[in-house]
XYZ file of C-alpha atoms in Angstrom:
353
model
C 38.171 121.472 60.180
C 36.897 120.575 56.784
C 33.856 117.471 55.601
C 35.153 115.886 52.589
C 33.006 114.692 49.255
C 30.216 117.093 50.664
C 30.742 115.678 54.131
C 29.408 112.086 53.076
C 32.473 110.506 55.154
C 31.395 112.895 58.187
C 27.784 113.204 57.978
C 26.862 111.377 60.771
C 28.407 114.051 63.131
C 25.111 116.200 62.738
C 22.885 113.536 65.072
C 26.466 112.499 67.104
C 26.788 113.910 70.636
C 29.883 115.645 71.166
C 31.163 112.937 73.374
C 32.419 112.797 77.049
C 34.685 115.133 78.941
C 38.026 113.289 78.702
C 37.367 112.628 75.056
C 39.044 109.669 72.980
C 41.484 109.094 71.234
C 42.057 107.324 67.662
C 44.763 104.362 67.041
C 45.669 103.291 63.227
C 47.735 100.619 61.611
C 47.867 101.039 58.172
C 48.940 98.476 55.962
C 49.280 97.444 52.644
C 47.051 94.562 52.637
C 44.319 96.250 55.323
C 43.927 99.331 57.555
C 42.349 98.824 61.186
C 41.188 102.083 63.435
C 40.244 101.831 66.976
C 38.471 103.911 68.929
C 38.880 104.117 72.647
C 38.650 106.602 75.832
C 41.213 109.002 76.524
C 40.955 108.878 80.103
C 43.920 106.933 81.749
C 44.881 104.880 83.133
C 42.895 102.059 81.696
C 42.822 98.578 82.276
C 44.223 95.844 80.550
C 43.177 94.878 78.114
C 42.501 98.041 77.210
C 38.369 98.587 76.594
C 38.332 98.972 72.878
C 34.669 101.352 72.371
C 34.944 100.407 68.221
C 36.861 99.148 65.697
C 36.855 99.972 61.966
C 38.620 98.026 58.848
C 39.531 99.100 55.491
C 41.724 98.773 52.814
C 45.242 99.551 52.035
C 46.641 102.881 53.017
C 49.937 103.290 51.917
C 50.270 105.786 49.450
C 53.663 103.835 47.858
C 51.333 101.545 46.837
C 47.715 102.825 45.807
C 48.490 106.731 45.334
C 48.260 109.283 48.097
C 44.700 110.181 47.234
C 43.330 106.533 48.186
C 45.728 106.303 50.900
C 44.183 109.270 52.515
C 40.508 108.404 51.794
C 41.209 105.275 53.086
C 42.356 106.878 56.412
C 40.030 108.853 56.807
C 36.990 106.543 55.917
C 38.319 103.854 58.972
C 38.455 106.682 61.160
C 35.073 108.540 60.421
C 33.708 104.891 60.705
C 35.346 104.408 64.247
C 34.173 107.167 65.450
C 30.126 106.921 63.871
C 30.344 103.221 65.323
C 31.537 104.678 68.561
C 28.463 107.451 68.396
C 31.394 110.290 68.768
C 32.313 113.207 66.523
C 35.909 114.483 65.498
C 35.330 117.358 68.539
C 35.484 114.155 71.141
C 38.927 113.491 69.839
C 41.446 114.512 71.631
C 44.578 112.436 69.568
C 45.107 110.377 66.669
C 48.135 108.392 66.615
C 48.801 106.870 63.448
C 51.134 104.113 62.795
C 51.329 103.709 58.666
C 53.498 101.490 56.118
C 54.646 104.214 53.251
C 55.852 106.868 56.095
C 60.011 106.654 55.061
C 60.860 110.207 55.098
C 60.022 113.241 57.406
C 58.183 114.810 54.386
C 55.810 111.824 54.594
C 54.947 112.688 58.472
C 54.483 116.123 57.333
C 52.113 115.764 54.177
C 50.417 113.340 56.673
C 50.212 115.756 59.145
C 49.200 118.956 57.329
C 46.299 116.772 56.005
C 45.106 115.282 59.377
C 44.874 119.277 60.223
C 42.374 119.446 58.067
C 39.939 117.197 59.445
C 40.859 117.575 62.821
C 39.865 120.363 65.601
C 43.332 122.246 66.356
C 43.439 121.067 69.594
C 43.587 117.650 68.628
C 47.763 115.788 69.062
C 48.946 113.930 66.611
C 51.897 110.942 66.416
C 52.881 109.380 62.784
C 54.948 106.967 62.350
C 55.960 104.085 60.240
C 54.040 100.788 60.798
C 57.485 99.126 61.779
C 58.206 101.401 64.660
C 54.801 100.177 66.666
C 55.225 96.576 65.598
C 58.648 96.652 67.187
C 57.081 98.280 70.572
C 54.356 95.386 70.187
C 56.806 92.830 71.199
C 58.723 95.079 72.809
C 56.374 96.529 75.976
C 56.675 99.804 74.238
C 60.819 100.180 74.509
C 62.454 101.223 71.299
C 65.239 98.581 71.238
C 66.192 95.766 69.101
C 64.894 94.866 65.835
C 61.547 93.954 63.927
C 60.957 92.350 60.795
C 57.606 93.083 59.006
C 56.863 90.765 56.100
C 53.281 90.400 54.792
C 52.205 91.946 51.676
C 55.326 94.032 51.394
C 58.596 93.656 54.225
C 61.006 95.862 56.272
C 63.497 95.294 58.613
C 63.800 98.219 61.592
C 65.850 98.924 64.365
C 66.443 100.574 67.424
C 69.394 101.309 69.885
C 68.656 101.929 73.179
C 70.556 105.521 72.554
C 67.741 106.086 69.590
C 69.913 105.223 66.877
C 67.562 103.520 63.888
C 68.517 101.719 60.667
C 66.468 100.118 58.376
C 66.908 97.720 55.619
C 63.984 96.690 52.733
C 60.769 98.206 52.719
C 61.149 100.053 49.325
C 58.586 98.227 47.479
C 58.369 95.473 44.732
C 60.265 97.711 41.800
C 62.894 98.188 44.505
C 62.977 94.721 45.464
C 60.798 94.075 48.616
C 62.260 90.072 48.033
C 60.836 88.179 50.937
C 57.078 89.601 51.189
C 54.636 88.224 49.771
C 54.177 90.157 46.890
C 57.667 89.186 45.897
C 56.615 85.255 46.840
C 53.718 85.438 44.945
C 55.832 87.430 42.320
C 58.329 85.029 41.554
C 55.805 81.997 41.108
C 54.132 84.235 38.405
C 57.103 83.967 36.780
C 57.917 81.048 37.161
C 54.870 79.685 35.454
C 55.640 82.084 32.412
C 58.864 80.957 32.368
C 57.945 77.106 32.228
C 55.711 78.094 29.911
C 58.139 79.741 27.262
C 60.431 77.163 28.238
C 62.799 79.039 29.798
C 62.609 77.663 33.139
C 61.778 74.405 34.303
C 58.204 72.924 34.835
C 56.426 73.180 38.146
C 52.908 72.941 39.605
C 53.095 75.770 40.285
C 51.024 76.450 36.768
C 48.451 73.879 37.733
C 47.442 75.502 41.027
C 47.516 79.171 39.975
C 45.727 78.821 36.529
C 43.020 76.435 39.234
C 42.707 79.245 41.824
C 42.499 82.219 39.336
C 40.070 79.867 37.335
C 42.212 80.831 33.794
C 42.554 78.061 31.339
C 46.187 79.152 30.065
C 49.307 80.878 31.099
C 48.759 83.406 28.538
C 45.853 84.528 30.431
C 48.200 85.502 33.517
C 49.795 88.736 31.747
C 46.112 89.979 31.208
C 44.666 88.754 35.327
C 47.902 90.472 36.374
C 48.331 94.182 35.200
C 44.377 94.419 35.009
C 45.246 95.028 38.705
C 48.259 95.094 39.964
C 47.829 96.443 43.170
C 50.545 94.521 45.969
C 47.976 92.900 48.339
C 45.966 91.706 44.930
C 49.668 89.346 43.844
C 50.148 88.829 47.566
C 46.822 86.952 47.882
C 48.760 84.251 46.022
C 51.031 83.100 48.505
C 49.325 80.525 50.058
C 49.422 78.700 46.954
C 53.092 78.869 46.755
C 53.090 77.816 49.830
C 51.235 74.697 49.542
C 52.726 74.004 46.578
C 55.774 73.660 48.273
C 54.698 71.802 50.859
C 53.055 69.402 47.809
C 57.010 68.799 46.975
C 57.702 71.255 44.162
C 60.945 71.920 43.855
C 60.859 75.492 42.015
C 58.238 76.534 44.846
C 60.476 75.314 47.258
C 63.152 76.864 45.536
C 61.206 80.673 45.876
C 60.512 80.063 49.420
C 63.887 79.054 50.605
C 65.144 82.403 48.742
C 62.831 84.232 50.463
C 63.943 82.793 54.170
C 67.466 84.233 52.826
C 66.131 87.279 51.825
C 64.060 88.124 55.019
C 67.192 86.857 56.885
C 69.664 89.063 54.915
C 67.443 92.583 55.834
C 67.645 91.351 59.962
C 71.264 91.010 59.224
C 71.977 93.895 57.738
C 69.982 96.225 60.709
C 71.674 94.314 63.532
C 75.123 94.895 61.987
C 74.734 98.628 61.103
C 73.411 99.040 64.939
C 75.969 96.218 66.920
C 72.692 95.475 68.332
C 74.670 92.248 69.059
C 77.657 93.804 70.923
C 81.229 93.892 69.902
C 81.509 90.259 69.955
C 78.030 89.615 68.217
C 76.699 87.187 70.953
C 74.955 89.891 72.785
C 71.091 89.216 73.499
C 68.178 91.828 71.532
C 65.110 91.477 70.796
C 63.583 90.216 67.976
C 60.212 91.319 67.000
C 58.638 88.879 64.024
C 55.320 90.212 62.862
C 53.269 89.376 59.601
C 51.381 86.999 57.795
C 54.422 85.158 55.423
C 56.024 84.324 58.892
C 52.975 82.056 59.996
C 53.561 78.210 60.213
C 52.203 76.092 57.647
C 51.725 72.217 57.784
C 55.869 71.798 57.015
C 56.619 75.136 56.245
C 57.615 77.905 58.430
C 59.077 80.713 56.819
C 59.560 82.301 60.518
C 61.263 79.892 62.166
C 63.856 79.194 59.130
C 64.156 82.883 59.448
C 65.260 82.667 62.923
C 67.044 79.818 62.292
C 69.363 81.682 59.582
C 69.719 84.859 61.969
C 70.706 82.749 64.940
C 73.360 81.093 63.312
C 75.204 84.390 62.740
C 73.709 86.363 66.212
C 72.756 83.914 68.562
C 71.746 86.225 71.028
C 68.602 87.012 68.828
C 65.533 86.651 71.257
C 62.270 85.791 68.579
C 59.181 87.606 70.131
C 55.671 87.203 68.587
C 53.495 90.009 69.961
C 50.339 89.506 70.891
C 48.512 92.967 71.201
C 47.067 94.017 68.111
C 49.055 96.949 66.019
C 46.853 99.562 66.230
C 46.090 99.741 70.010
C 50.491 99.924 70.006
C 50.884 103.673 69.625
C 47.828 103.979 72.010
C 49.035 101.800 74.959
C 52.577 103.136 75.000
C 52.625 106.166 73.412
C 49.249 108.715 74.448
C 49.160 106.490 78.137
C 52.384 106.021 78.734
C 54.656 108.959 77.793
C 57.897 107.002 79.272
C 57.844 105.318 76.463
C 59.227 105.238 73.053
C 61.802 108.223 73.629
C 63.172 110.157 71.787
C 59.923 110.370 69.811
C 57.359 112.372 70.594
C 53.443 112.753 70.268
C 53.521 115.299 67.773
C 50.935 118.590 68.384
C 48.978 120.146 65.942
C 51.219 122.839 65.296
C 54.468 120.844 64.105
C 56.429 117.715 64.721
């Protein structure tokens, strides 16, 4: 077990009692817009709603996006800070279950993994997953089945079969073509504002209320505001502007967010199809699982019901579910208390997946 940059994250462990008996355990949702780490005892049963001891929020965590290194110190900041709020050290933990946007490939849970043994006492258990996976068992009760669609800063589309079969559609970030999330929103109205300012494309407010927000008195100045920083939740921020822009009557911003419906639409689609999640004859009922800020209702628009509306029309056994227990107490909940769920996936030890 290791203190990292001279044990400044972990320094408060020297005056920190080692903590009760039963321990506690650690639940993170990291994001690409935020990263939230709660704290809570690992004695179960526990009531509902579950008694959260602290909570700690950072920044963005996945590594696609800001580079492993901040990714990890990120982590590991929200977590020391749980715990120091808490008035435990790392030897009261007794698992960590991590649920983290950026985790595509089993060589993600293991570089993950390998690092969290590192900070961690070896008798601590470990689960890592993608963020997807406990937003689906959000709306879900904890049961792997059906399908989720994440769209905030960035977007994926994940499914389940009730066998364990998974597919997933999206997700690979804005070079890739995250279309839908709001980086790709926010994306498009940049560009749309250069192009209407070359004259390539045709004029929209969408200049006005940009250049007004970002305080910039030209166009030009966009290329500079934009790569001086062009981290995903940074462009992302901008979405409410398209938004009410839209809602203001602009047709090109009305334009980007109808094309994002179809694009968030398109990903559910293409899950529920690879999976016959909707049966053999497609009318089958499954769970939908909607989760992230772009889906939110505005004053006219809704980019989450036109969603449904779009998947509905093509599987009209789609159930929409908006979960109401917050991401990060997901893995906890149904995962370290209640091993029936989330089969075939298991907590993972700190020896191996």
């Amino acid at each position: 077990m290791k203190r990292f940059r001279n044990g400044e994250i972990w320094g408060f462990e020297a005056q920190a009692p080692t903590g009760p008996a039963d321990g506690v355990v650690l639940g993170v949702d990291g994001g690409t817009t935020s990263t939230v780490c709660v704290c809570l005892p690992a004695a179960g049963p526990l009531p509902d709603p579950l008694p959260i001891l602290s909570r700690a929020i950072g920044g963005c965590s996945n590594h696609n996006s800001v580079g492993e290194n901040a990714a990890r110190e990120t982590l590991e900041e929200v977590m020391a800070q749980a715990l120091s709020k808490a008035c435990y050290s790392r030897k009261a933990v007794r698992a960590v279950c991590l649920a983290v946007s950026g985790v595509n490939h089993p060589t993600d849970q293991q570089r993950i993994l390998d690092w969290l043994r590192d900070i961690f006492p070896n008798s601590v258990k470990f689960y890592v997953e993608n963020d997807a996976v406990a937003a689906l068992a959000s709306g879900t009760m904890g049961k792997l089945h059906g399908c989720v669609l994440i769209a905030g800063t960035g977007t994926i589309a994940y499914g389940f079969t009730e066998d364990g079969k998974e597919a997933r559609a999206a997700g690979a970030g804005p070079v890739l073509g995250d279309w839908g999330s709001g980086y790709g929103i926010a994306a498009q109205a940049l560009t749309a504002v250069i192009r209407a300012h070359d004259g390539r494309g045709p004029q929209t407010k969408l200049t006005k209320s940009i250049l007004d927000m970002l305080e910039l008195p030209s166009p030009d100045e966009l290329i500079g505001w934009t790569y001086a920083d062009p981290s995903w939740a940074r462009i992302a921020a901008l979405v409410p502007i398209v938004i009410s822009t839209a809602e203001d009557g602009d047709e090109v911003a009305n334009r980007i967010l109808s094309d994002s419906v179809q694009e968030l639409a398109d990903s559910i689609i293409a899950v529920v199809r690879r999976l016959r999640l909707c049966g053999e004859d497609g009318k089958e009922a499954f769970p939908l699982v909607m989760v992230g800020g772009v889906l939110e209702a505005n004053k006219r628009w809704d980019i989450g019901k036109e969603v449904v509306n779009c998947v509905s029309k093509i599987f009209p056994g789609a159930l929409p579910i908006r979960p109401e227990l917050e991401p990060a107490l997901i893995p906890l909940k149904y995962r370290f208390y209640n091993n029936k769920y989330w089969a075939p996936h298991q907590l993972l030890s700190s020896r191996g997946i």
